[in-house]
PDB file of C-alpha atoms in Angstrom:
ATOM      1  CA  UNK L  24      -9.727 -20.725 -82.156  1.00  0.00           C
ATOM      2  CA  UNK L  25      -8.156 -17.276 -82.507  1.00  0.00           C
ATOM      3  CA  UNK L  26      -9.740 -16.305 -79.201  1.00  0.00           C
ATOM      4  CA  UNK L  27      -8.218 -19.322 -77.462  1.00  0.00           C
ATOM      5  CA  UNK L  28      -4.789 -18.422 -78.844  1.00  0.00           C
ATOM      6  CA  UNK L  29      -5.144 -14.858 -77.527  1.00  0.00           C
ATOM      7  CA  UNK L  30      -6.074 -15.974 -73.999  1.00  0.00           C
ATOM      8  CA  UNK L  31      -3.283 -17.264 -71.780  1.00  0.00           C
ATOM      9  CA  UNK L  32      -3.841 -20.264 -69.531  1.00  0.00           C
ATOM     10  CA  UNK L  33      -3.314 -18.001 -66.525  1.00  0.00           C
ATOM     11  CA  UNK L  34      -6.066 -15.674 -67.728  1.00  0.00           C
ATOM     12  CA  UNK L  35      -8.512 -18.541 -68.234  1.00  0.00           C
ATOM     13  CA  UNK L  36      -7.724 -20.039 -64.799  1.00  0.00           C
ATOM     14  CA  UNK L  37      -8.061 -16.656 -63.086  1.00  0.00           C
ATOM     15  CA  UNK L  38     -11.411 -16.060 -64.791  1.00  0.00           C
ATOM     16  CA  UNK L  39     -12.663 -19.457 -63.650  1.00  0.00           C
ATOM     17  CA  UNK L  40     -11.587 -18.606 -60.086  1.00  0.00           C
ATOM     18  CA  UNK L  41     -13.344 -15.249 -60.463  1.00  0.00           C
ATOM     19  CA  UNK L  42     -16.568 -16.809 -61.732  1.00  0.00           C
ATOM     20  CA  UNK L  43     -16.624 -19.228 -58.791  1.00  0.00           C
ATOM     21  CA  UNK L  44     -16.504 -16.246 -56.431  1.00  0.00           C
ATOM     22  CA  UNK L  45     -19.063 -14.378 -58.516  1.00  0.00           C
ATOM     23  CA  UNK L  46     -21.458 -17.368 -58.559  1.00  0.00           C
ATOM     24  CA  UNK L  47     -21.161 -17.864 -54.788  1.00  0.00           C
ATOM     25  CA  UNK L  48     -21.989 -14.231 -54.028  1.00  0.00           C
ATOM     26  CA  UNK L  49     -24.632 -13.742 -56.726  1.00  0.00           C
ATOM     27  CA  UNK L  50     -26.483 -16.979 -56.009  1.00  0.00           C
ATOM     28  CA  UNK L  51     -26.401 -16.491 -52.242  1.00  0.00           C
ATOM     29  CA  UNK L  52     -27.587 -12.880 -52.609  1.00  0.00           C
ATOM     30  CA  UNK L  53     -30.553 -13.931 -54.749  1.00  0.00           C
ATOM     31  CA  UNK L  54     -31.583 -16.658 -52.321  1.00  0.00           C
ATOM     32  CA  UNK L  55     -30.905 -14.453 -49.291  1.00  0.00           C
ATOM     33  CA  UNK L  56     -33.001 -11.506 -50.444  1.00  0.00           C
ATOM     34  CA  UNK L  57     -35.786 -13.861 -51.474  1.00  0.00           C
ATOM     35  CA  UNK L  58     -35.733 -15.379 -47.974  1.00  0.00           C
ATOM     36  CA  UNK L  59     -35.769 -11.930 -46.346  1.00  0.00           C
ATOM     37  CA  UNK L  60     -38.943 -11.159 -48.276  1.00  0.00           C
ATOM     38  CA  UNK L  61     -40.554 -14.396 -47.094  1.00  0.00           C
ATOM     39  CA  UNK L  62     -39.808 -16.733 -50.014  1.00  0.00           C
ATOM     40  CA  UNK L  63     -38.482 -20.022 -48.608  1.00  0.00           C
ATOM     41  CA  UNK L  64     -38.296 -21.837 -51.937  1.00  0.00           C
ATOM     42  CA  UNK L  65     -34.605 -21.102 -52.700  1.00  0.00           C
ATOM     43  CA  UNK L  66     -33.692 -22.262 -49.194  1.00  0.00           C
ATOM     44  CA  UNK L  67     -35.612 -25.530 -49.621  1.00  0.00           C
ATOM     45  CA  UNK L  68     -33.876 -26.077 -52.976  1.00  0.00           C
ATOM     46  CA  UNK L  69     -30.413 -25.712 -51.426  1.00  0.00           C
ATOM     47  CA  UNK L  70     -29.607 -22.291 -52.855  1.00  0.00           C
ATOM     48  CA  UNK L  71     -29.268 -20.381 -49.574  1.00  0.00           C
ATOM     49  CA  UNK L  72     -25.549 -21.146 -49.429  1.00  0.00           C
ATOM     50  CA  UNK L  73     -22.242 -19.551 -50.356  1.00  0.00           C
ATOM     51  CA  UNK L  74     -21.112 -22.787 -51.992  1.00  0.00           C
ATOM     52  CA  UNK L  75     -20.424 -21.767 -55.619  1.00  0.00           C
ATOM     53  CA  UNK L  76     -21.200 -25.247 -56.928  1.00  0.00           C
ATOM     54  CA  UNK L  77     -24.818 -24.828 -55.830  1.00  0.00           C
ATOM     55  CA  UNK L  78     -25.118 -21.824 -58.146  1.00  0.00           C
ATOM     56  CA  UNK L  79     -22.616 -22.277 -60.954  1.00  0.00           C
ATOM     57  CA  UNK L  80     -23.806 -22.581 -64.533  1.00  0.00           C
ATOM     58  CA  UNK L  81     -21.624 -24.694 -66.827  1.00  0.00           C
ATOM     59  CA  UNK L  82     -22.236 -22.477 -69.853  1.00  0.00           C
ATOM     60  CA  UNK L  83     -21.953 -19.385 -67.685  1.00  0.00           C
ATOM     61  CA  UNK L  84     -18.506 -20.587 -66.627  1.00  0.00           C
ATOM     62  CA  UNK L  85     -17.455 -21.207 -70.232  1.00  0.00           C
ATOM     63  CA  UNK L  86     -18.594 -17.706 -71.226  1.00  0.00           C
ATOM     64  CA  UNK L  87     -16.731 -16.245 -68.247  1.00  0.00           C
ATOM     65  CA  UNK L  88     -13.517 -18.061 -69.171  1.00  0.00           C
ATOM     66  CA  UNK L  89     -13.674 -16.910 -72.805  1.00  0.00           C
ATOM     67  CA  UNK L  90     -15.545 -13.586 -72.687  1.00  0.00           C
ATOM     68  CA  UNK L  91     -15.508 -12.512 -69.001  1.00  0.00           C
ATOM     69  CA  UNK L  92     -19.335 -12.486 -68.778  1.00  0.00           C
ATOM     70  CA  UNK L  93     -21.420 -14.972 -66.861  1.00  0.00           C
ATOM     71  CA  UNK L  94     -24.671 -15.886 -65.143  1.00  0.00           C
ATOM     72  CA  UNK L  95     -25.691 -18.224 -62.344  1.00  0.00           C
ATOM     73  CA  UNK L  96     -28.072 -21.153 -62.522  1.00  0.00           C
ATOM     74  CA  UNK L  97     -31.580 -19.718 -62.296  1.00  0.00           C
ATOM     75  CA  UNK L  98     -32.929 -19.383 -58.763  1.00  0.00           C
ATOM     76  CA  UNK L  99     -36.556 -20.503 -58.566  1.00  0.00           C
ATOM     77  CA  UNK L 100     -38.682 -17.903 -56.772  1.00  0.00           C
ATOM     78  CA  UNK L 101     -42.235 -18.209 -55.476  1.00  0.00           C
ATOM     79  CA  UNK L 102     -44.221 -14.976 -55.893  1.00  0.00           C
ATOM     80  CA  UNK L 103     -46.977 -16.359 -53.649  1.00  0.00           C
ATOM     81  CA  UNK L 104     -44.560 -16.409 -50.698  1.00  0.00           C
ATOM     82  CA  UNK L 105     -42.952 -13.027 -51.404  1.00  0.00           C
ATOM     83  CA  UNK L 106     -44.288 -10.349 -49.026  1.00  0.00           C
ATOM     84  CA  UNK L 107     -44.452  -7.876 -51.906  1.00  0.00           C
ATOM     85  CA  UNK L 108     -46.135 -10.318 -54.261  1.00  0.00           C
ATOM     86  CA  UNK L 109     -44.966 -10.987 -57.781  1.00  0.00           C
ATOM     87  CA  UNK L 110     -43.403  -7.525 -58.107  1.00  0.00           C
ATOM     88  CA  UNK L 111     -41.191  -8.432 -55.142  1.00  0.00           C
ATOM     89  CA  UNK L 112     -39.328 -10.749 -57.530  1.00  0.00           C
ATOM     90  CA  UNK L 113     -37.997  -7.717 -59.386  1.00  0.00           C
ATOM     91  CA  UNK L 114     -36.824  -6.192 -56.098  1.00  0.00           C
ATOM     92  CA  UNK L 115     -34.987  -9.432 -55.238  1.00  0.00           C
ATOM     93  CA  UNK L 116     -33.251  -9.372 -58.628  1.00  0.00           C
ATOM     94  CA  UNK L 117     -32.261  -5.706 -58.388  1.00  0.00           C
ATOM     95  CA  UNK L 118     -30.954  -6.037 -54.826  1.00  0.00           C
ATOM     96  CA  UNK L 119     -28.908  -9.118 -55.739  1.00  0.00           C
ATOM     97  CA  UNK L 120     -27.399  -7.352 -58.751  1.00  0.00           C
ATOM     98  CA  UNK L 121     -26.747  -4.318 -56.540  1.00  0.00           C
ATOM     99  CA  UNK L 122     -24.650  -6.502 -54.217  1.00  0.00           C
ATOM    100  CA  UNK L 123     -22.392  -7.383 -57.147  1.00  0.00           C
ATOM    101  CA  UNK L 124     -22.037  -3.718 -58.141  1.00  0.00           C
ATOM    102  CA  UNK L 125     -21.086  -2.885 -54.520  1.00  0.00           C
ATOM    103  CA  UNK L 126     -18.523  -5.708 -54.614  1.00  0.00           C
ATOM    104  CA  UNK L 127     -16.404  -3.890 -57.209  1.00  0.00           C
ATOM    105  CA  UNK L 128     -15.282  -0.929 -55.024  1.00  0.00           C
ATOM    106  CA  UNK L 129     -15.017  -3.271 -52.027  1.00  0.00           C
ATOM    107  CA  UNK L 130     -12.404  -5.270 -53.921  1.00  0.00           C
ATOM    108  CA  UNK L 131     -10.403  -2.060 -54.368  1.00  0.00           C
ATOM    109  CA  UNK L 132     -10.453  -1.559 -50.585  1.00  0.00           C
ATOM    110  CA  UNK L 133      -9.233  -5.131 -50.003  1.00  0.00           C
ATOM    111  CA  UNK L 134      -6.371  -5.002 -52.512  1.00  0.00           C
ATOM    112  CA  UNK L 135      -3.769  -3.911 -49.884  1.00  0.00           C
ATOM    113  CA  UNK L 136      -4.302  -7.257 -48.147  1.00  0.00           C
ATOM    114  CA  UNK L 137      -2.622  -8.925 -51.121  1.00  0.00           C
ATOM    115  CA  UNK L 138       0.592  -7.126 -50.199  1.00  0.00           C
ATOM    116  CA  UNK L 139       0.680  -9.102 -46.949  1.00  0.00           C
ATOM    117  CA  UNK L 140       0.970 -12.376 -48.863  1.00  0.00           C
ATOM    118  CA  UNK L 141       4.142 -13.862 -50.372  1.00  0.00           C
ATOM    119  CA  UNK L 142       4.897 -12.239 -53.724  1.00  0.00           C
ATOM    120  CA  UNK L 143       3.557 -15.055 -55.934  1.00  0.00           C
ATOM    121  CA  UNK L 144       0.386 -15.472 -53.900  1.00  0.00           C
ATOM    122  CA  UNK L 145      -0.128 -11.731 -53.717  1.00  0.00           C
ATOM    123  CA  UNK L 146       0.185 -11.314 -57.477  1.00  0.00           C
ATOM    124  CA  UNK L 147      -2.223 -14.204 -58.051  1.00  0.00           C
ATOM    125  CA  UNK L 148      -4.736 -12.683 -55.629  1.00  0.00           C
ATOM    126  CA  UNK L 149      -4.505  -9.279 -57.327  1.00  0.00           C
ATOM    127  CA  UNK L 150      -4.971 -10.827 -60.758  1.00  0.00           C
ATOM    128  CA  UNK L 151      -8.024 -12.836 -59.671  1.00  0.00           C
ATOM    129  CA  UNK L 152      -9.414  -9.714 -57.956  1.00  0.00           C
ATOM    130  CA  UNK L 153      -9.053  -7.757 -61.191  1.00  0.00           C
ATOM    131  CA  UNK L 154     -10.747 -10.505 -63.171  1.00  0.00           C
ATOM    132  CA  UNK L 155     -13.528 -10.698 -60.572  1.00  0.00           C
ATOM    133  CA  UNK L 156     -14.230  -6.992 -61.018  1.00  0.00           C
ATOM    134  CA  UNK L 157     -14.441  -7.410 -64.788  1.00  0.00           C
ATOM    135  CA  UNK L 158     -16.614 -10.542 -64.622  1.00  0.00           C
ATOM    136  CA  UNK L 159     -18.839  -9.020 -61.923  1.00  0.00           C
ATOM    137  CA  UNK L 160     -19.660  -5.718 -63.614  1.00  0.00           C
ATOM    138  CA  UNK L 161     -19.984  -7.268 -67.099  1.00  0.00           C
ATOM    139  CA  UNK L 162     -22.278  -9.958 -65.700  1.00  0.00           C
ATOM    140  CA  UNK L 163     -24.502  -7.385 -63.991  1.00  0.00           C
ATOM    141  CA  UNK L 164     -24.952  -5.585 -67.319  1.00  0.00           C
ATOM    142  CA  UNK L 165     -25.706  -8.895 -69.049  1.00  0.00           C
ATOM    143  CA  UNK L 166     -28.161 -10.067 -66.381  1.00  0.00           C
ATOM    144  CA  UNK L 167     -30.216  -6.892 -66.623  1.00  0.00           C
ATOM    145  CA  UNK L 168     -31.527  -8.227 -69.925  1.00  0.00           C
ATOM    146  CA  UNK L 169     -35.073  -9.620 -69.490  1.00  0.00           C
ATOM    147  CA  UNK L 170     -34.209 -13.008 -70.963  1.00  0.00           C
ATOM    148  CA  UNK L 171     -35.420 -16.260 -69.348  1.00  0.00           C
ATOM    149  CA  UNK L 172     -32.433 -17.938 -67.711  1.00  0.00           C
ATOM    150  CA  UNK L 173     -30.790 -14.630 -66.771  1.00  0.00           C
ATOM    151  CA  UNK L 174     -31.626 -12.782 -63.561  1.00  0.00           C
ATOM    152  CA  UNK L 175     -33.519 -10.141 -65.523  1.00  0.00           C
ATOM    153  CA  UNK L 176     -35.797 -12.901 -66.740  1.00  0.00           C
ATOM    154  CA  UNK L 177     -37.738 -12.677 -63.455  1.00  0.00           C
ATOM    155  CA  UNK L 178     -39.544  -9.767 -65.106  1.00  0.00           C
ATOM    156  CA  UNK L 179     -41.644 -12.275 -67.048  1.00  0.00           C
ATOM    157  CA  UNK L 180     -42.476 -14.237 -63.914  1.00  0.00           C
ATOM    158  CA  UNK L 181     -43.562 -10.969 -62.288  1.00  0.00           C
ATOM    159  CA  UNK L 182     -45.783 -10.170 -65.278  1.00  0.00           C
ATOM    160  CA  UNK L 183     -47.122 -13.728 -65.657  1.00  0.00           C
ATOM    161  CA  UNK L 184     -46.750 -15.354 -62.215  1.00  0.00           C
ATOM    162  CA  UNK L 185     -48.834 -18.359 -63.247  1.00  0.00           C
ATOM    163  CA  UNK L 186     -46.707 -19.253 -66.273  1.00  0.00           C
ATOM    164  CA  UNK L 187     -43.615 -20.698 -64.554  1.00  0.00           C
ATOM    165  CA  UNK L 188     -43.667 -23.960 -66.520  1.00  0.00           C
ATOM    166  CA  UNK L 189     -43.828 -22.146 -69.835  1.00  0.00           C
ATOM    167  CA  UNK L 190     -41.018 -19.803 -68.789  1.00  0.00           C
ATOM    168  CA  UNK L 191     -38.895 -22.769 -67.686  1.00  0.00           C
ATOM    169  CA  UNK L 192     -39.230 -24.269 -71.166  1.00  0.00           C
ATOM    170  CA  UNK L 193     -38.034 -20.977 -72.659  1.00  0.00           C
ATOM    171  CA  UNK L 194     -34.861 -20.796 -70.533  1.00  0.00           C
ATOM    172  CA  UNK L 195     -32.677 -23.071 -72.717  1.00  0.00           C
ATOM    173  CA  UNK L 196     -33.648 -21.083 -75.805  1.00  0.00           C
ATOM    174  CA  UNK L 197     -33.032 -17.771 -74.041  1.00  0.00           C
ATOM    175  CA  UNK L 198     -29.572 -18.826 -72.870  1.00  0.00           C
ATOM    176  CA  UNK L 199     -28.742 -20.271 -76.288  1.00  0.00           C
ATOM    177  CA  UNK L 200     -29.537 -16.886 -77.843  1.00  0.00           C
ATOM    178  CA  UNK L 201     -27.343 -15.178 -75.241  1.00  0.00           C
ATOM    179  CA  UNK L 202     -24.423 -17.518 -75.988  1.00  0.00           C
ATOM    180  CA  UNK L 203     -24.758 -16.983 -79.748  1.00  0.00           C
ATOM    181  CA  UNK L 204     -24.979 -13.195 -79.264  1.00  0.00           C
ATOM    182  CA  UNK L 205     -21.867 -13.138 -77.050  1.00  0.00           C
ATOM    183  CA  UNK L 206     -19.812 -15.323 -79.404  1.00  0.00           C
ATOM    184  CA  UNK L 207     -20.937 -13.289 -82.424  1.00  0.00           C
ATOM    185  CA  UNK L 208     -20.016 -10.046 -80.676  1.00  0.00           C
ATOM    186  CA  UNK L 209     -23.582  -8.696 -80.571  1.00  0.00           C
ATOM    187  CA  UNK L 210     -23.426  -8.539 -76.754  1.00  0.00           C
ATOM    188  CA  UNK L 211     -20.074  -6.892 -76.012  1.00  0.00           C
ATOM    189  CA  UNK L 212     -18.416  -6.905 -72.612  1.00  0.00           C
ATOM    190  CA  UNK L 213     -19.196  -3.489 -71.100  1.00  0.00           C
ATOM    191  CA  UNK L 214     -16.664  -3.732 -68.272  1.00  0.00           C
ATOM    192  CA  UNK L 215     -14.280  -1.198 -69.843  1.00  0.00           C
ATOM    193  CA  UNK L 216     -17.097   1.357 -69.939  1.00  0.00           C
ATOM    194  CA  UNK L 217     -18.701   0.592 -66.579  1.00  0.00           C
ATOM    195  CA  UNK L 218     -15.737  -0.224 -64.324  1.00  0.00           C
ATOM    196  CA  UNK L 219     -14.401   3.359 -64.111  1.00  0.00           C
ATOM    197  CA  UNK L 220     -17.829   4.451 -62.858  1.00  0.00           C
ATOM    198  CA  UNK L 221     -17.734   2.196 -59.774  1.00  0.00           C
ATOM    199  CA  UNK L 222     -14.064   1.635 -59.004  1.00  0.00           C
ATOM    200  CA  UNK L 223     -12.438   3.658 -56.237  1.00  0.00           C
ATOM    201  CA  UNK L 224      -9.161   4.153 -58.087  1.00  0.00           C
TER     202      UNK L 224
END
């Protein structure tokens, strides 16, 4: 409850807007890189789209609104279709996370466009852009963890490509542990540490 009192409604709304943008880019990047490497499964499952609602995770959105860290709904990959085999799954994950890292300095380059908007709209755009940078870089750090349900969880599918059903059953438990760790403060938001390393200003 103390956390909710500290967060303003504007901050929560801007984080939700930021996580919608984050989910659209992250989910599309995962599906897109998988498709480039020959895996058609994400496309068949409707994930090769920039529509954020195809990728958004409800609990990931809640964590973004409260703690500025998030994840997308897991993208199902098929190592048998990947041109690089099961280790190609790790490449897909790293490339997709790399897109989000590259997004942070790109946002800095686009900030002057906000000055072309009316004052209220420009301020809102700048605030959402700032929140997007925080959510994006913190989420990349979080999703590097090899936990089923996070992007880094593809490591286990690469190691045990025939155990998808077992890994799917572990996802709810993995994400539950992540949520508990974030709320308890065991997984801190690393944006303050990492942002200066990738921002242009």
